Coordinates of C-alpha atoms in Angstrom, one line a residue:
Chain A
X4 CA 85.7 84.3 174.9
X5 CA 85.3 87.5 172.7
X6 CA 84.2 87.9 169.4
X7 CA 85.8 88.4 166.1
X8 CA 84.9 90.5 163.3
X9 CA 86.2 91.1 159.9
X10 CA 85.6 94.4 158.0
X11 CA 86.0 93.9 154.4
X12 CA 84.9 94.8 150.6
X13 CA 87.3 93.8 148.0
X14 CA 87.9 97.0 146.8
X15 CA 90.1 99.3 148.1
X16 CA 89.3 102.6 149.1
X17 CA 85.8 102.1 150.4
X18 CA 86.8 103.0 153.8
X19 CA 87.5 99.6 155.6
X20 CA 90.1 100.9 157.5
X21 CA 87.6 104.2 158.8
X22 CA 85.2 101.9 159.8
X23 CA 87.7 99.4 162.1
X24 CA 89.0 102.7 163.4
X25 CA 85.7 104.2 165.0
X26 CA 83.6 100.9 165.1
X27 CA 86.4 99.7 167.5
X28 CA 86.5 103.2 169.5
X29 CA 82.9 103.2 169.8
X30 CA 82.7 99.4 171.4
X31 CA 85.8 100.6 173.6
X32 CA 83.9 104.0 174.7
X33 CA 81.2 101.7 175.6
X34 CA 83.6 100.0 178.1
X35 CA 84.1 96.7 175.9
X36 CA 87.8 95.3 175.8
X37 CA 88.5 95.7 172.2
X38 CA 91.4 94.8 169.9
X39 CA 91.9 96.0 166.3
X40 CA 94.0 93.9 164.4
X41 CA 95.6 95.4 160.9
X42 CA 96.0 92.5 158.2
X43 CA 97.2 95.0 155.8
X44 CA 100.7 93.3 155.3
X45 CA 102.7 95.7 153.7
X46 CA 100.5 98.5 153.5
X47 CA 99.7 99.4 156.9
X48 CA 97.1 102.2 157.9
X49 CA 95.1 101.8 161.0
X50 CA 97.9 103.0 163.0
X51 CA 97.6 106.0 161.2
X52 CA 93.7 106.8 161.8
X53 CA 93.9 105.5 165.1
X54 CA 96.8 108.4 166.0
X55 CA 98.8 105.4 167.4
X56 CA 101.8 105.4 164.8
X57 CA 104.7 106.9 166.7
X58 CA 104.2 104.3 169.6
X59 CA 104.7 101.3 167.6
X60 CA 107.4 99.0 168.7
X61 CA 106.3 95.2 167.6
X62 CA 104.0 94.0 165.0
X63 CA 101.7 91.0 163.6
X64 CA 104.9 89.7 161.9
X65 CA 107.1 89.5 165.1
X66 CA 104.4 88.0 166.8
X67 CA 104.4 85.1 164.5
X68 CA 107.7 84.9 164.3
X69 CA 108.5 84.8 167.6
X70 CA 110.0 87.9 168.1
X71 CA 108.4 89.0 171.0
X72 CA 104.7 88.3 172.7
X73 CA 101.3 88.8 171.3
X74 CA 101.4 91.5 174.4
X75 CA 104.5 93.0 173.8
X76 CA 103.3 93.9 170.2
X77 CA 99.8 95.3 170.7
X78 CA 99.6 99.3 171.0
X79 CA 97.5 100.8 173.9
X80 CA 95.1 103.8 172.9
X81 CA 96.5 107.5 173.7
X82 CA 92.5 107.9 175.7
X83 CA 90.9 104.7 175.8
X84 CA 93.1 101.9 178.2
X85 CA 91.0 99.8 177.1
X86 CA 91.5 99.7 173.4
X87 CA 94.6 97.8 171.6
X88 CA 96.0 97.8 168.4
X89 CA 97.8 95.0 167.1
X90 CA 99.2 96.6 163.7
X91 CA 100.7 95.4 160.8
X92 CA 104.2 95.3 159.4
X93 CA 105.4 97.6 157.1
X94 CA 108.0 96.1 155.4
X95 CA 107.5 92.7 155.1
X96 CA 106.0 90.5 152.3
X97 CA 102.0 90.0 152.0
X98 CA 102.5 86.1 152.9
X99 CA 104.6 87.0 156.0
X100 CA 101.4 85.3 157.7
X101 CA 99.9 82.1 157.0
X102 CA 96.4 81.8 157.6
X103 CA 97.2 79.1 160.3
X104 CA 98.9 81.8 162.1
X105 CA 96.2 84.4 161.7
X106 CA 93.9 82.3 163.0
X107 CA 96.2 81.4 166.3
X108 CA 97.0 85.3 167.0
X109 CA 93.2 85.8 166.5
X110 CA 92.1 83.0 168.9
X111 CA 94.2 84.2 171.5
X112 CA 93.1 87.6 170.8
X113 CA 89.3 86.5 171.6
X114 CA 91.2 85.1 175.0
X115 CA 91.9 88.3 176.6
X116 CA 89.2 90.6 174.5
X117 CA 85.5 91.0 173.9
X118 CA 85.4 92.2 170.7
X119 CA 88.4 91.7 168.0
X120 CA 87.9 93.7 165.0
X121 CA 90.0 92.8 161.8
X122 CA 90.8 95.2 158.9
X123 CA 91.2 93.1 155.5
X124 CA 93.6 94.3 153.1
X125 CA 91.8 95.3 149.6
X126 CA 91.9 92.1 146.9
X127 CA 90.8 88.7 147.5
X128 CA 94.2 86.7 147.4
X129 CA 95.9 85.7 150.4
X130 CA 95.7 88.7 152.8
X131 CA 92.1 88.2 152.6
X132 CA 91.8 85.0 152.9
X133 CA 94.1 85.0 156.0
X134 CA 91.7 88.3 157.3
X135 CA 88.9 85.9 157.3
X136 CA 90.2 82.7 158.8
X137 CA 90.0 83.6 162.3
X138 CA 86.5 85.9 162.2
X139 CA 83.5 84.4 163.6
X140 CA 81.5 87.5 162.0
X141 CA 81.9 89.3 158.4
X142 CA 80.8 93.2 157.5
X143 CA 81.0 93.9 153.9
X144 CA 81.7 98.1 153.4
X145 CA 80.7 99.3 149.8
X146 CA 80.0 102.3 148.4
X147 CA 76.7 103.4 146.0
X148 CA 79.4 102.8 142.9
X149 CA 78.8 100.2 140.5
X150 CA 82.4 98.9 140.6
X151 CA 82.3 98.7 144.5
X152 CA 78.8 97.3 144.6
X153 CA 80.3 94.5 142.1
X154 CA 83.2 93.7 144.5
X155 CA 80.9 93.7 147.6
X156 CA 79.4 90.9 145.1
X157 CA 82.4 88.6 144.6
X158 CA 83.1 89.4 148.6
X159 CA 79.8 88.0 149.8
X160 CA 80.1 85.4 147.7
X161 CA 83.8 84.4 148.3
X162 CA 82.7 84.8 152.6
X163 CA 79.9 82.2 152.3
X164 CA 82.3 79.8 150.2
X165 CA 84.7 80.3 153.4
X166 CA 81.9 79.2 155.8
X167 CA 80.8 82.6 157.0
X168 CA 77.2 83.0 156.5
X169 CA 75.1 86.0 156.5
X170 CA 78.0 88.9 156.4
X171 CA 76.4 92.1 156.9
X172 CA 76.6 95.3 154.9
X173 CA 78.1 98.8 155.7
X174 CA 76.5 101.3 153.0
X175 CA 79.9 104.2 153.1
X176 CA 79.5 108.1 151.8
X177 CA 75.9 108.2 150.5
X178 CA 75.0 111.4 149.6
X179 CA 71.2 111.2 150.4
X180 CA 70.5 114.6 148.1
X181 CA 71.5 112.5 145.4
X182 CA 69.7 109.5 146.0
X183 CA 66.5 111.8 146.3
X184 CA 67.1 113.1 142.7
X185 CA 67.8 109.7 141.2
X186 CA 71.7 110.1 140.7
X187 CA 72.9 107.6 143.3
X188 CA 72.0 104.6 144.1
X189 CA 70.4 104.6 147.4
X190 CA 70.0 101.9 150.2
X191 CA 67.0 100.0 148.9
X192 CA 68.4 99.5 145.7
X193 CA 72.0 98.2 147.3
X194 CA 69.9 96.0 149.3
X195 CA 68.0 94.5 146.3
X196 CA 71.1 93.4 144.2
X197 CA 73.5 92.4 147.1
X198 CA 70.6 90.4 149.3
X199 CA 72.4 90.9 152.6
X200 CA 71.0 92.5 155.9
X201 CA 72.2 96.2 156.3
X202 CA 74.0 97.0 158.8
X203 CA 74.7 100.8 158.3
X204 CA 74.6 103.3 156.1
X205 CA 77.4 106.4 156.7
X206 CA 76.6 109.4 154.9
X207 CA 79.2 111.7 152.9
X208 CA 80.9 113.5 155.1
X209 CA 84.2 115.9 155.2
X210 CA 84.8 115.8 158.7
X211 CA 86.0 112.4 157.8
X212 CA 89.0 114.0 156.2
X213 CA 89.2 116.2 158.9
X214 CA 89.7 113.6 162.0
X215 CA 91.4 111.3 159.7
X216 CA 94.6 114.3 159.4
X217 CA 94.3 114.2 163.3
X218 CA 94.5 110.7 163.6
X219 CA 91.7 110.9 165.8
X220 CA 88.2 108.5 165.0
X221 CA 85.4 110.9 164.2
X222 CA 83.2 108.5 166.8
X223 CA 85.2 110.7 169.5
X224 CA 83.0 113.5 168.8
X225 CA 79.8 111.8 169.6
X226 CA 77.0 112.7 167.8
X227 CA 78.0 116.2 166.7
X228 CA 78.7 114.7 162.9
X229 CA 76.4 112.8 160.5
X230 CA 79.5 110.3 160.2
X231 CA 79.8 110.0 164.1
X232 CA 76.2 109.7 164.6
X233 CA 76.1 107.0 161.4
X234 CA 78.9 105.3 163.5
X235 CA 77.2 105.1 166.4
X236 CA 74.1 103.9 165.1
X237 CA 76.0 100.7 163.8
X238 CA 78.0 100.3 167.4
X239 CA 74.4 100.5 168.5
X240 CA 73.2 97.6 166.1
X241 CA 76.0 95.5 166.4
X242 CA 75.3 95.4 170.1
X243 CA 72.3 94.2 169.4
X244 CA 69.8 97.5 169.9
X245 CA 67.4 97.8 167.6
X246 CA 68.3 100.8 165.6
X247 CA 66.1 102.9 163.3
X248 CA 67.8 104.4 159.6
X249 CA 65.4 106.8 159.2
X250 CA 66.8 108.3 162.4
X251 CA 70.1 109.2 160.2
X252 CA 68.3 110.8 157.5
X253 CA 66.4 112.8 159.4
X254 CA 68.9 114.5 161.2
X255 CA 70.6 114.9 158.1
X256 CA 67.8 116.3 156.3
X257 CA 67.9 118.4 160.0
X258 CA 71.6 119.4 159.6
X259 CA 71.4 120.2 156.0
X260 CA 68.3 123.0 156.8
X261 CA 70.7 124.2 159.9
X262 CA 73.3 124.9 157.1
X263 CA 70.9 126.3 154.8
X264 CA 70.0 128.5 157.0
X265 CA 73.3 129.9 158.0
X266 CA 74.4 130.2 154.6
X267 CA 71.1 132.4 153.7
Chain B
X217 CA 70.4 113.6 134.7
X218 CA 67.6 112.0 133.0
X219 CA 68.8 109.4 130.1
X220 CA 66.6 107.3 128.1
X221 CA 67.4 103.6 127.3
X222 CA 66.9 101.4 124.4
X223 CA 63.2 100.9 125.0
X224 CA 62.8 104.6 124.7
X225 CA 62.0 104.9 128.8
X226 CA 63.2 107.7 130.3
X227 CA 65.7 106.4 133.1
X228 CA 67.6 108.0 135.8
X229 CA 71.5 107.4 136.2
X230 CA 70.9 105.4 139.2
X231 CA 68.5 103.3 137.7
X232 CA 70.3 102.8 134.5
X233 CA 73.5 101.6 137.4
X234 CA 70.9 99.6 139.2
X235 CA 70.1 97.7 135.9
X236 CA 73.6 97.1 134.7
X237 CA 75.1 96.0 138.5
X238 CA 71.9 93.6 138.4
X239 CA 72.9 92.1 134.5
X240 CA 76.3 91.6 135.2
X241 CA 76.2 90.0 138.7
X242 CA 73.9 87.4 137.1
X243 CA 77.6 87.1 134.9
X244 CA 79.7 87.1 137.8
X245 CA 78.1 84.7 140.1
X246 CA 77.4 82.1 137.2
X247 CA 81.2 82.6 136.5
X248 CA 80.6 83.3 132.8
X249 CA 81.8 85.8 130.7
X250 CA 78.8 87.8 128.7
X251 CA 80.7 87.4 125.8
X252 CA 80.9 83.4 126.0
X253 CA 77.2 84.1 125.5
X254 CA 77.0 85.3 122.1
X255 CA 79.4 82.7 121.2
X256 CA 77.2 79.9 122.5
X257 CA 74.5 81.7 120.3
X258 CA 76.9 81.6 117.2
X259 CA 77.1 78.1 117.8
X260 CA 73.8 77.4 118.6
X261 CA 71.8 78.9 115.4
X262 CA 74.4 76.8 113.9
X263 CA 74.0 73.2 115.3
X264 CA 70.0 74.1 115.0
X265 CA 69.6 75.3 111.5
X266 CA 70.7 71.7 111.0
X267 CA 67.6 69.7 111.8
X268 CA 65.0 73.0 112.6
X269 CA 64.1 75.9 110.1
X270 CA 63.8 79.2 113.1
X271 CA 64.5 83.0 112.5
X272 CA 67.9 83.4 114.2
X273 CA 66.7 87.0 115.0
X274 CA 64.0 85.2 116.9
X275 CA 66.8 83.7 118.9
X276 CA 66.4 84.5 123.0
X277 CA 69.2 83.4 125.1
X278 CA 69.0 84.4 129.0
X279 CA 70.9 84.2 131.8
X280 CA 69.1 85.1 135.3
X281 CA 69.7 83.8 138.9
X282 CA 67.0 81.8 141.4
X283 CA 67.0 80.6 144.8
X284 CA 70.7 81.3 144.2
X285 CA 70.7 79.0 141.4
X286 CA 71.9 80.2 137.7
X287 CA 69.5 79.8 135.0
X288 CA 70.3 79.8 131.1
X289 CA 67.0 80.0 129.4
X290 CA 67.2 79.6 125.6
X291 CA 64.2 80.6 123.3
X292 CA 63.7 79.5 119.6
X293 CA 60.7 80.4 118.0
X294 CA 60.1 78.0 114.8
X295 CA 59.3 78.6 111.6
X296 CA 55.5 76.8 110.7

């Protein structure tokens, strides 16, 4: 039996979707069976960061509705055979799935994977709470903003109330220069309102963009960008290896000088 | 960029964020809006001045948050 892992944050735009992408890649480029499953009823993405959305046939909604089997509907990786996506409809209503449902097509998920990731749509009103039903584990993604910290709040709040204790947090485009010169707030302070264990911090980076337009998850690239390397790291903790932050600042710090250097 | 806050203490933007996320969470996890705050003062100073002479100036009403538990702590100073 696998396990089952929401991402969420409560507000949109915080990069939930980003982190499902390459968190999921990077367990599947470690040889794990992984399934991502897009709750995002309505407003479906992860097909599109995965590079997976020309090859979708079936989706969550036919599944429950008995269209066709939870195997017919789930999307094979272009590189990795053994990463699936089961994405999201399009065009159907945000209730199209009931929570009882969710739960079901994430149970039997956990059957045939190790690791089932879940991306929650933004909000905290039904597609959330159905995100949630079937996960054994909850990470929280915020940024350093004050409106995103606040939702992060409500989340962590709203996940204990739902019976899932100790979510860990996911710290997304910290710019550690401006942390350093008191303009952001940086990971200590996050850690001191919120209360929560860290679970990653991902710094700023444009190559995000980049492999988003691509379709292709920045983790592919290894450790060649601060994103993929922050990525890693939190494959790395998740797995249960004890990890080191400092190790992404540094090589930051290390990257930045490189750069410096080039541009005189 | 280098503010300073009512106290006259020179803050940075990310501490003067750290202080407001940590005032209104307090807010948001008690389920109460800041505003019902100065409301219940309103009320309070009234009810009070009843039976007690106190400065309502003097008045201290605070919210705050522990062991996960919210805390309103109310503060009047009476007149000898």
């Amino acid at each position: 039996m696998g396990k089952s892992i929401v991402i969420t944050s409560g507000k949109g735009g915080v990069g939930k979707t980003t982190a499902v992408a390459n968190i999921g890649t990077g367990l599947a480029m470690r040889g794990l069976k992984v399934a991502l499953v897009d709750t995002d009823i309505g407003l479906r993405n992860l097909d599109l960061l995965l590079g997976l959305e020309n090859r979708i046939v079936y989706n969550i909604v036919d599944v429950v509705e008995g269209k066709c089997s939870l195997k017919q509907a789930l999307v094979k990786d272009k590189r990795l055979n053994n990463l699936y996506l089961l994405p999201a409809a399009q065009t159907k209503e945000k209730e199209a799935v009931s929570i009882d449902q969710m739960k079901e097509v994430i149970n039997d998920l956990k059957i045939e994977f190790d690791y089932v990731i879940i991306d929650s749509p933004a909000g905290i009103e039904h597609g959330f709470k159905s995100a949630i039903s079937g996960a054994d584990e909850a990470i929280v993604i915020t940024t350093p903003e004050v409106s995103s910290v606040r939702d992060a709040d409500r989340v962590i709040g709203l996940l204990e109330a739902y019976g899932l204790r100790d979510p860990r947090l996911i710290i997304n485009r910290v710019r550690f220069d401006m942390v350093r010169n008191g303009e952001m707030l940086g990971v200590d302070d996050l850690l001191d309102i919120l209360s929560i264990e860290l679970l990653g911090i991902i710094p700023e980076d444009e190559n995000l963009i980049i492999s988003v337009n691509k379709g292709e998850p920045i983790i592919y690239s290894g450790n060649k960008y601060k994103s993929a390397l922050a990525f890693n790291l939190i494959v790395k903790r998740l797995l249960g290896e004890d990890v080191s932050w400092d190790e992404l600042e540094k090589s930051e710090s290390f990257i930045e000088k490189i750069f410096k250097i080039f541009k005189g | 960029m280098i503010i300073t806050n009512i106290w006259g203490k020179k803050m940075s933007s990310k501490e003067i964020a750290k202080e407001r996320l940590q005032v209104i969470l307090v807010y948001d996890r008690a389920k109460i809006e800041p505003k019902m705050i100065e409301s219940l003062k309103e009320d309070l100073i009234k009810a009070v001045s009843k039976y007690l002479t106190f400065e309502p100036d003097n008045m201290r009403i605070e919210l705050s948050q522990e062991d996960n538990k919210s805390i309103l702590r109310i503060d009047i100073p009476l007149k000898e």
